[in-house]
CSV table of C-alpha atoms in Angstrom, one decimal:
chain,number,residue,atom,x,y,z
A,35,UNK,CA,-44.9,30.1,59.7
A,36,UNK,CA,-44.1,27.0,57.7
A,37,UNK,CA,-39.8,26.1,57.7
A,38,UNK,CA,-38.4,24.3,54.3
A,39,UNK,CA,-37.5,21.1,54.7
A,40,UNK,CA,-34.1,19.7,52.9
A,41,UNK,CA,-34.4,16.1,52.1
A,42,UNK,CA,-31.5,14.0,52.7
A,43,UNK,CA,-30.7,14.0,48.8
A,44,UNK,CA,-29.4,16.4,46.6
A,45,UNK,CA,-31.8,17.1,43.4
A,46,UNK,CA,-29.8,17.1,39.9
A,47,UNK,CA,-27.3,19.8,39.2
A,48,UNK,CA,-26.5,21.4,35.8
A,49,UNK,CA,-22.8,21.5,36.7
A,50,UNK,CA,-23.2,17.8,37.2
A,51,UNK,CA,-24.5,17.5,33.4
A,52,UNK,CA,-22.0,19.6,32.1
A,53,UNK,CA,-19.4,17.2,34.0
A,54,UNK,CA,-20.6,14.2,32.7
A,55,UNK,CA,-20.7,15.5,29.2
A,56,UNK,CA,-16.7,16.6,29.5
A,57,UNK,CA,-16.6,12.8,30.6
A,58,UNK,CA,-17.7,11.5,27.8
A,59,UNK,CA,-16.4,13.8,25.8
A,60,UNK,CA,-13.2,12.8,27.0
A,61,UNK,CA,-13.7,9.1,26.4
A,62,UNK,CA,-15.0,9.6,22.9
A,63,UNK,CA,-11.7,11.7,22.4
A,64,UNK,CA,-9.6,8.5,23.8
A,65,UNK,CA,-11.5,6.0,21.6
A,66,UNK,CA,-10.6,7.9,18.4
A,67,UNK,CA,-7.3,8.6,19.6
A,68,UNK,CA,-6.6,5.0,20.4
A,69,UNK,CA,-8.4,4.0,16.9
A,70,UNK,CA,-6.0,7.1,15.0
A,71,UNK,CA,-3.5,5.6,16.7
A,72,UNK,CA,-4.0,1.4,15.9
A,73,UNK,CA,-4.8,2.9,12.4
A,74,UNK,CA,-1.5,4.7,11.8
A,75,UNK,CA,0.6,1.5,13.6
A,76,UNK,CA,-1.2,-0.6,11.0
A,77,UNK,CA,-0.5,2.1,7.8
A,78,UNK,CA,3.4,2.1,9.2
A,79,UNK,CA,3.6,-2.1,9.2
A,80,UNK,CA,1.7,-2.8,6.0
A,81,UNK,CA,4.6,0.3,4.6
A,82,UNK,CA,7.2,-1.5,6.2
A,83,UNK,CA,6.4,-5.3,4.9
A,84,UNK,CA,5.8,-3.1,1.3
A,85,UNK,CA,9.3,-2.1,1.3
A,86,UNK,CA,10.8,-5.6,2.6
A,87,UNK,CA,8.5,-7.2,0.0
A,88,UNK,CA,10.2,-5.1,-2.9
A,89,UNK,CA,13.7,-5.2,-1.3
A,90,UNK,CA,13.6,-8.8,-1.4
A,91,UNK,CA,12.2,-9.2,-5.1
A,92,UNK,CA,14.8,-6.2,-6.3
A,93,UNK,CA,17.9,-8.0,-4.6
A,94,UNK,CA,16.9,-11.5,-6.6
A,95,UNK,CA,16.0,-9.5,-10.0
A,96,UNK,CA,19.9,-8.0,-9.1
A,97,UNK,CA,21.7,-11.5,-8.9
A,98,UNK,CA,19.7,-13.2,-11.3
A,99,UNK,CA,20.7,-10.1,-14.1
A,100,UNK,CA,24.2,-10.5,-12.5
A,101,UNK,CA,23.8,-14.0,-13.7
A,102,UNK,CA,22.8,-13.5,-17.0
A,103,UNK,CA,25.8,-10.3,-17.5
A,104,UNK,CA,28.1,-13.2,-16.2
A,105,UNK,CA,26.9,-15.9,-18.6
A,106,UNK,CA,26.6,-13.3,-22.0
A,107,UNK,CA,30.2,-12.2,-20.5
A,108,UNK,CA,31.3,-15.8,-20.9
A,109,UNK,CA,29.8,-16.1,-24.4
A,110,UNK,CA,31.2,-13.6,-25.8
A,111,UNK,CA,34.8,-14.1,-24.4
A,112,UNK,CA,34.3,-17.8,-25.8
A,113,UNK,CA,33.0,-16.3,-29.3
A,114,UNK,CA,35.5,-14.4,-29.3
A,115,UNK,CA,38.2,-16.9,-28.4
A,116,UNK,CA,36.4,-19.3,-31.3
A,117,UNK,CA,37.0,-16.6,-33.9
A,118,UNK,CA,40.7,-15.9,-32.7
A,119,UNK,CA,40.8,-19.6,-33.4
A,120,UNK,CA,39.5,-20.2,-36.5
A,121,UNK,CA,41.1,-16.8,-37.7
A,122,UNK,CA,44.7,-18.4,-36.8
A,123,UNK,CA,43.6,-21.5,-38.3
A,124,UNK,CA,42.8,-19.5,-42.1
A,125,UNK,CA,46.2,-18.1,-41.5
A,126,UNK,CA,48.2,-21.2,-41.4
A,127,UNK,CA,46.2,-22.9,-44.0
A,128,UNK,CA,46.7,-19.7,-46.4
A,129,UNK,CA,50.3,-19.7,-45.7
A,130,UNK,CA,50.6,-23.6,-46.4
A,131,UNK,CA,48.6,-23.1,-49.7
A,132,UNK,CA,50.9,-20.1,-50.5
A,133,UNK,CA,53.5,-22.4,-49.7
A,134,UNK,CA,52.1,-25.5,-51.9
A,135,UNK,CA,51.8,-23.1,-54.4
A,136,UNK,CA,55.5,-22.1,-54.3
A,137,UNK,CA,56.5,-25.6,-54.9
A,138,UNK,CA,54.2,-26.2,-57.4
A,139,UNK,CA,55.3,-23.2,-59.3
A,140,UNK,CA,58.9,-24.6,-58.5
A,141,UNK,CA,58.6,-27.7,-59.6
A,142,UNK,CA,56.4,-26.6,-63.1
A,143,UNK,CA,59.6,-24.4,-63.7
A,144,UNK,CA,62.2,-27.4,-63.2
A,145,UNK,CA,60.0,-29.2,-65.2
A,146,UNK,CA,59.8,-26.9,-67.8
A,147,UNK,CA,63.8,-26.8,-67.6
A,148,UNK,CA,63.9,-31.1,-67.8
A,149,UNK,CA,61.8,-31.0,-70.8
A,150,UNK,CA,63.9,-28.7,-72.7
A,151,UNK,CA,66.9,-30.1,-71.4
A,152,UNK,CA,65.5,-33.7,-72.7
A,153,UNK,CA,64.5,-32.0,-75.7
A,154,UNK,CA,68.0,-30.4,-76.7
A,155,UNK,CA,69.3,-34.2,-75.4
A,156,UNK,CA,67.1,-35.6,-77.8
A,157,UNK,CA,67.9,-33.3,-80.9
A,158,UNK,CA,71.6,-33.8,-80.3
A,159,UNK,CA,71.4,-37.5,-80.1
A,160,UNK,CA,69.1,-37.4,-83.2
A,161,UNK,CA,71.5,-35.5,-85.1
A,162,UNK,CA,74.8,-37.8,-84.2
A,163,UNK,CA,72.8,-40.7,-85.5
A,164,UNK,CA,72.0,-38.6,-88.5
A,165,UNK,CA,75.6,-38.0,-89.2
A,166,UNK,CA,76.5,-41.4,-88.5
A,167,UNK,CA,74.1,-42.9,-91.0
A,168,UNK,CA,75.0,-39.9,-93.7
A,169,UNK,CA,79.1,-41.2,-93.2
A,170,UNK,CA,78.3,-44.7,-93.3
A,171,UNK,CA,76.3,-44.3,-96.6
A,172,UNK,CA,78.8,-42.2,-98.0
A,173,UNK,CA,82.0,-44.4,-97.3
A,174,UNK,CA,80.8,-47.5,-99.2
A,175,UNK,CA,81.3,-50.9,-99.6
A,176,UNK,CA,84.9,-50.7,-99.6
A,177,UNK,CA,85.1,-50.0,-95.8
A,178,UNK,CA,83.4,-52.9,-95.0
A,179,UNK,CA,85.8,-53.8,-91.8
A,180,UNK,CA,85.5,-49.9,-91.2
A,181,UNK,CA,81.7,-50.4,-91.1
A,182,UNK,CA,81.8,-53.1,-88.9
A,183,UNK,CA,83.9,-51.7,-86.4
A,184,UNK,CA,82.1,-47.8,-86.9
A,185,UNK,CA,78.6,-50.1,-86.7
A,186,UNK,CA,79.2,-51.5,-83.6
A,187,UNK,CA,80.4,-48.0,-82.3
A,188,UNK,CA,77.3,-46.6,-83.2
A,189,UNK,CA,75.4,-49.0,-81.8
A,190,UNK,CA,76.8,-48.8,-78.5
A,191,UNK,CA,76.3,-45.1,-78.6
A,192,UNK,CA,72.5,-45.6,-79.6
A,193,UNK,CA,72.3,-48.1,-77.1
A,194,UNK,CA,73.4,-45.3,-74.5
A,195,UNK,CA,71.5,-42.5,-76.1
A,196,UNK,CA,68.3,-44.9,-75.8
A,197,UNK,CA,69.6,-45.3,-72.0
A,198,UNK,CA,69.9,-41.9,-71.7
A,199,UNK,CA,66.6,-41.1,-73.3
A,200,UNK,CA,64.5,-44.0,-71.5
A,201,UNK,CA,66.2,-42.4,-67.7
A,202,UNK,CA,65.3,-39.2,-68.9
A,203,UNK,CA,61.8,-39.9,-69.7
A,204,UNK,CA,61.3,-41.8,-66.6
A,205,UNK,CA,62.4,-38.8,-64.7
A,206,UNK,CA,60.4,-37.0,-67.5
A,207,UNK,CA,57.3,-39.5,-66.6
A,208,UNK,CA,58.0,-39.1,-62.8
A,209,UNK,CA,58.1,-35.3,-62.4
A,210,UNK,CA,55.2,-35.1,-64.5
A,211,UNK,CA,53.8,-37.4,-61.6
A,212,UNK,CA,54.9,-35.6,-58.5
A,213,UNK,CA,53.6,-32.5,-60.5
A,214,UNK,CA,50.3,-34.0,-61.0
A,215,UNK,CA,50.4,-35.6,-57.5
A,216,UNK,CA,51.5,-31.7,-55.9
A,217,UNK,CA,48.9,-30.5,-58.4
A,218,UNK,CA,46.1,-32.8,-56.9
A,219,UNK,CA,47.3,-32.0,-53.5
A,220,UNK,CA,47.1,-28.1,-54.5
A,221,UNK,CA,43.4,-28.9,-55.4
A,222,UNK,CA,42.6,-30.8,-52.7
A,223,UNK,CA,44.4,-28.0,-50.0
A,224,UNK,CA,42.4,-25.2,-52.4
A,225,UNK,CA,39.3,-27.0,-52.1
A,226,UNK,CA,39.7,-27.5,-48.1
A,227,UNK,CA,40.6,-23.8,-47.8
A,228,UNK,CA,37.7,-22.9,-49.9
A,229,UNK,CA,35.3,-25.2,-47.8
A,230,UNK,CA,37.1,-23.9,-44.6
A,231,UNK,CA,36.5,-20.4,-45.7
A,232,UNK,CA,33.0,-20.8,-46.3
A,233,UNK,CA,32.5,-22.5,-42.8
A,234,UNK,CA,34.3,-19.8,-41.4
A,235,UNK,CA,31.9,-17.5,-43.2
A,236,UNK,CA,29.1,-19.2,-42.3
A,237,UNK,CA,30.5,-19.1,-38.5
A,238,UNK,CA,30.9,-15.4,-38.8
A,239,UNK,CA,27.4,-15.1,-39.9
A,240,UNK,CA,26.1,-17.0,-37.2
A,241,UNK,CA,28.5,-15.1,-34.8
A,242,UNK,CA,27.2,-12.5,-35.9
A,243,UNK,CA,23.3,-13.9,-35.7
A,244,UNK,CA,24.2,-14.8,-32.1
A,245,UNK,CA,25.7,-11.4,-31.5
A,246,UNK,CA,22.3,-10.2,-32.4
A,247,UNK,CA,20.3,-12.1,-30.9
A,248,UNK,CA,22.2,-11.7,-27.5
A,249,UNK,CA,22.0,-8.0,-28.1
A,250,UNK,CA,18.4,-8.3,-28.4
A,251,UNK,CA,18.1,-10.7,-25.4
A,252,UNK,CA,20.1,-8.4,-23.4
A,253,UNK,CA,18.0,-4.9,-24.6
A,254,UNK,CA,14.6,-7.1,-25.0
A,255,UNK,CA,14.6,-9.8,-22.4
A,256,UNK,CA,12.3,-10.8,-19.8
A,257,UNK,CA,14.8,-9.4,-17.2
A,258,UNK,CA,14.7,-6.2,-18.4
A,259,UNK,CA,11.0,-6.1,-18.4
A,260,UNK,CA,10.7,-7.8,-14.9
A,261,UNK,CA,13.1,-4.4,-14.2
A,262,UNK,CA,10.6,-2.5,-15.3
A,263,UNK,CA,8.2,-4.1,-14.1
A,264,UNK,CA,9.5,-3.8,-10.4
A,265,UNK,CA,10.6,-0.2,-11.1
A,266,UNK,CA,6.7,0.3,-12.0
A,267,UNK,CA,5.6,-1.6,-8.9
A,268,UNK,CA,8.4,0.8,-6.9
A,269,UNK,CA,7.4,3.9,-8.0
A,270,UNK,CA,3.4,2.5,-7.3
A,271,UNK,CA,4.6,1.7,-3.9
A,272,UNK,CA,6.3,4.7,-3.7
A,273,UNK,CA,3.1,6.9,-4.4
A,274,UNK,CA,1.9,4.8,-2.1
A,275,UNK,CA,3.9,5.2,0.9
A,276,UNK,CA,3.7,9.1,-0.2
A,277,UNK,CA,0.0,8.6,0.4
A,278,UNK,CA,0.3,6.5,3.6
A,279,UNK,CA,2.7,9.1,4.4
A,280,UNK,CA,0.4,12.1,4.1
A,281,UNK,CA,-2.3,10.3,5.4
A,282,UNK,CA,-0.5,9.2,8.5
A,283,UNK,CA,0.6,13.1,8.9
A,284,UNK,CA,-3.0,14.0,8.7
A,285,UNK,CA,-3.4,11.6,11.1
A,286,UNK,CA,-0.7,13.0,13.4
A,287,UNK,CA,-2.4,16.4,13.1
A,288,UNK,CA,-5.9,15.2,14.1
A,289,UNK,CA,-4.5,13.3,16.9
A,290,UNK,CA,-2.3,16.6,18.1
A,291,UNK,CA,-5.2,18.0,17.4
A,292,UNK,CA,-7.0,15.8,19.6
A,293,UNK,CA,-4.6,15.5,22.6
A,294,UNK,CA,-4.6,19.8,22.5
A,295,UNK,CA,-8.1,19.1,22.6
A,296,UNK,CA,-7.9,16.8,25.5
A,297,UNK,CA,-5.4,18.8,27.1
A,298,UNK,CA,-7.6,22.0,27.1
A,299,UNK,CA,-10.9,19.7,28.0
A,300,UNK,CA,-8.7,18.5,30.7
A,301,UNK,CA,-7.3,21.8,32.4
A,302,UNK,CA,-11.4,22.3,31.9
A,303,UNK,CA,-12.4,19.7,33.6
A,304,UNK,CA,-10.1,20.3,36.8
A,305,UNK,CA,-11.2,23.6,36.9
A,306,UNK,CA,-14.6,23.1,37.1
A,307,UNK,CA,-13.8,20.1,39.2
A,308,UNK,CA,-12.3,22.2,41.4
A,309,UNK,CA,-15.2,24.8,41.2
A,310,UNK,CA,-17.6,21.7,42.3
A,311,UNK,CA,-15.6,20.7,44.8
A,312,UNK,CA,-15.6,24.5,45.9
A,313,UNK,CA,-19.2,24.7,45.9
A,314,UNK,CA,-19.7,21.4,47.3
A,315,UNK,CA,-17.8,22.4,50.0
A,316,UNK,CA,-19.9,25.2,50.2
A,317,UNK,CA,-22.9,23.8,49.9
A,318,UNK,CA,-21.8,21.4,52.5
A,319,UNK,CA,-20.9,23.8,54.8
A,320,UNK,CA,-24.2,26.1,54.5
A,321,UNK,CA,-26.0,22.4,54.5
A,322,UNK,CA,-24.8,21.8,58.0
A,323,UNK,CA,-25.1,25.7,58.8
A,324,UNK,CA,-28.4,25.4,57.8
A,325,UNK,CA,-29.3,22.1,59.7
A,326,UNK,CA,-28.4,23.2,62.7
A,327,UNK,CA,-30.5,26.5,62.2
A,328,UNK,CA,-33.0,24.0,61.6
A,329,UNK,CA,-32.5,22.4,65.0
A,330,UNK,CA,-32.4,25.9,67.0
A,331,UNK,CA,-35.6,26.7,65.3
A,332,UNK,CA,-37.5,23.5,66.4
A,333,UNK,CA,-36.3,23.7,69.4
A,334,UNK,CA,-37.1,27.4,69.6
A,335,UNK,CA,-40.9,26.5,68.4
A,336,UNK,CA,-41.1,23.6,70.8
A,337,UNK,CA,-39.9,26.4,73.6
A,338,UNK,CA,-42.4,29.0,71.6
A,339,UNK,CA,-44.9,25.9,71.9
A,340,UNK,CA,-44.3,25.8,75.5
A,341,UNK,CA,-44.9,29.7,76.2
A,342,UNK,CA,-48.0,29.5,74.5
A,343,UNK,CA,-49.1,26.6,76.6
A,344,UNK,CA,-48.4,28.1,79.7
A,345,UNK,CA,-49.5,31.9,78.5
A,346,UNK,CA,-52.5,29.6,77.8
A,347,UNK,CA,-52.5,28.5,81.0
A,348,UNK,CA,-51.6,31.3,82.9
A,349,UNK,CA,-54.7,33.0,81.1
A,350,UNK,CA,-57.1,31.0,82.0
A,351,UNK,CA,-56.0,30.7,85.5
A,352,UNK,CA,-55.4,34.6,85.8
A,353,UNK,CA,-52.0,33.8,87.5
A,354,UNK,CA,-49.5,36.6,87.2
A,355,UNK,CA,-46.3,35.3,85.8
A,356,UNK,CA,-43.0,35.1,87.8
A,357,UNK,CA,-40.6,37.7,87.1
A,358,UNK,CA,-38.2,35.4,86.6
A,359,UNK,CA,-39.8,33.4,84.0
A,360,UNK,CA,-40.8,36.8,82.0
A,361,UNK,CA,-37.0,37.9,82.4
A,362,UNK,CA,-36.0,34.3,81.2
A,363,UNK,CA,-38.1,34.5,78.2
A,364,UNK,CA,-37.0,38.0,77.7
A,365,UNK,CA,-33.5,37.0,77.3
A,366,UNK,CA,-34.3,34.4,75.1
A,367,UNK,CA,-36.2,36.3,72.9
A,368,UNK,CA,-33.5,38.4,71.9
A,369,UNK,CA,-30.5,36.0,72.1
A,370,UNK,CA,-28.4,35.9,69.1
A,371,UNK,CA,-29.7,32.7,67.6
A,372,UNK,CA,-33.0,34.1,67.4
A,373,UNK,CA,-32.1,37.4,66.2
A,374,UNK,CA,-29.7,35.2,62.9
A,375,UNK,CA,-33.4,33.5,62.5
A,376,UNK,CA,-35.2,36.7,61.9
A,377,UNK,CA,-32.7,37.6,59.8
A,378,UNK,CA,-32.5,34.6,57.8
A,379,UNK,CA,-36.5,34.8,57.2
């Protein structure tokens, strides 16, 4: 009967496919775990440098519309300031016309009051001479010494009346003067507060253009739009850092995922590892159980060899065998070992 004969190695075991697969199972799992993870370092930097990027820009958009409040701030105060000026300055030329005015007025009246004075003056002086001529003309030649002496009177008295009448129209001539020379000055002041209230309307009007056109610059400018512009750009990045966000919780969810996976392919793994090394040790075991079986039996069929040979032997010589030897044999025959050999056959 022909024994089996175990080579010294193993052939290939299933369990030993089904091991290696787990292995690279495992290492696939670790490669897209380390590349989920690289991924979602790189999504959380590129977020990060976003958010400095826009911190930065928004923090200079901030000062430099600080700036521009400070410097329409300073405007206006000195707009303000210029009008205040210009406002005090109408007063106080107003109140000097008004007061111009006045005197003129004043001096028209004592004018007025001169003339008639000079006027009355006159008439009186006119109708002494009058009388004086009418007497003289009446008297007649026979008051010729009378005459004389009445004559030179009167001629002193014209003499003053023309004094009179010559100081009075030089002070006549002079007021008229000073009232032509305050009337000038009236004009002149009239005309300036005329051109001065024109320029101050024409300030006001471009106070008021500038007023404008700072309110437009401060509802229209470019700083306003770069605000919006950047509050655009925030809410993109915004959306966009939602998205990162999501997709980095995705992410997280694959890769927990991934490590449960690992984690159950794992406790897998050891126990089947455990299994192998279970059988391996078994097979170990019945592999040395079974090589030493192997031994026993060749040495039992070299000993069954041997009887043969000598039964051979003893045949052809016709010897009767030994007791000894048959009662040897016989105990061999059904010792244990042999007995475990029949059984394992």
């Amino acid at each position: 009967m022909e024994r089996p004969r175990f080579p010294h190695g193993r052939a290939a075991d299933p369990r030993d496919i089904t091991i290696e697969k787990l292995r690279a199972d495992r290492a696939t799992l670790k490669e897209r775990l380390k590349a989920a993870t690289d991924e979602n370092e790189l999504l959380r930097v590129r977020g990060q440098q976003e958010k400095d990027h826009f911190s930065r820009e928004y923090a200079q958009v901030e000062a430099r519309l600080r700036i521009a409040n400070t410097t329409l701030e300073r405007s206006r105060k000195h707009v303000e300031a210029t009008i205040l000026e210009r406002d005090v300055k109408i007063d106080q030329l107003q109140k000097h016309v008004d007061l111009q005015q006045q005197l003129i007025e004043s001096y028209r009246k004592q004018s007025s009051t001169m003339y008639s004075t000079i006027i009355e003056n006159g008439t009186d002086a006119l109708k002494k001479s009058m009388r004086s001529s009418f007497s003289r003309s009446a008297i007649g030649p026979n008051n010729q010494v009378d005459d004389d002496d009445t004559s030179s009177v009167h001629a002193r008295n014209d003499r003053d009346s023309d004094a009179r009448v010559h100081a009075l129209e030089q002070q006549v001539t002079k007021l008229f003067g000073q009232l032509e020379d305050e009337r000038a000055e009236a004009d002149a002041l009239a005309a300036h507060v005329d051109q001065q209230k024109a320029v101050n309307v024409k300030l006001m009007k471009t106070i008021k253009t500038l007023k404008r056109k700072l309110d437009e610059s401060s509802e229209k400018s470019s700083i306003e739009h770069m605000l919006t512009d950047l509050q655009g750009r925030f809410r993109k990045v915004s959306l966009e850092q939602e998205a990162m966000s999501a997709a980095l919780q995705t992410a997280n969810d694959k890769l927990a995922r991934a490590s449960d996976e690992v984690t159950t392919l794992r406790s897998d793994l050891a126990a089947k590892e455990a299994k192998l090394a279970e059988a391996s040790a078994t097979s170990t075991i019945r592999d040395s159980e079974i090589q030493s079986l192997l031994q026993k039996i060749g040495k039992q069929d070299h000993y069954i060899a041997d009887l043969e040979a000598d039964y051979k032997v003893a045949t052809l010589l016709r010897l009767p065998l030994n007791c000894q030897a048959r009662r040897r044999r016989s105990e061999r025959l059904v010792s244990p070992t042999y007995t475990h050999l029949q059984y394992i056959n």
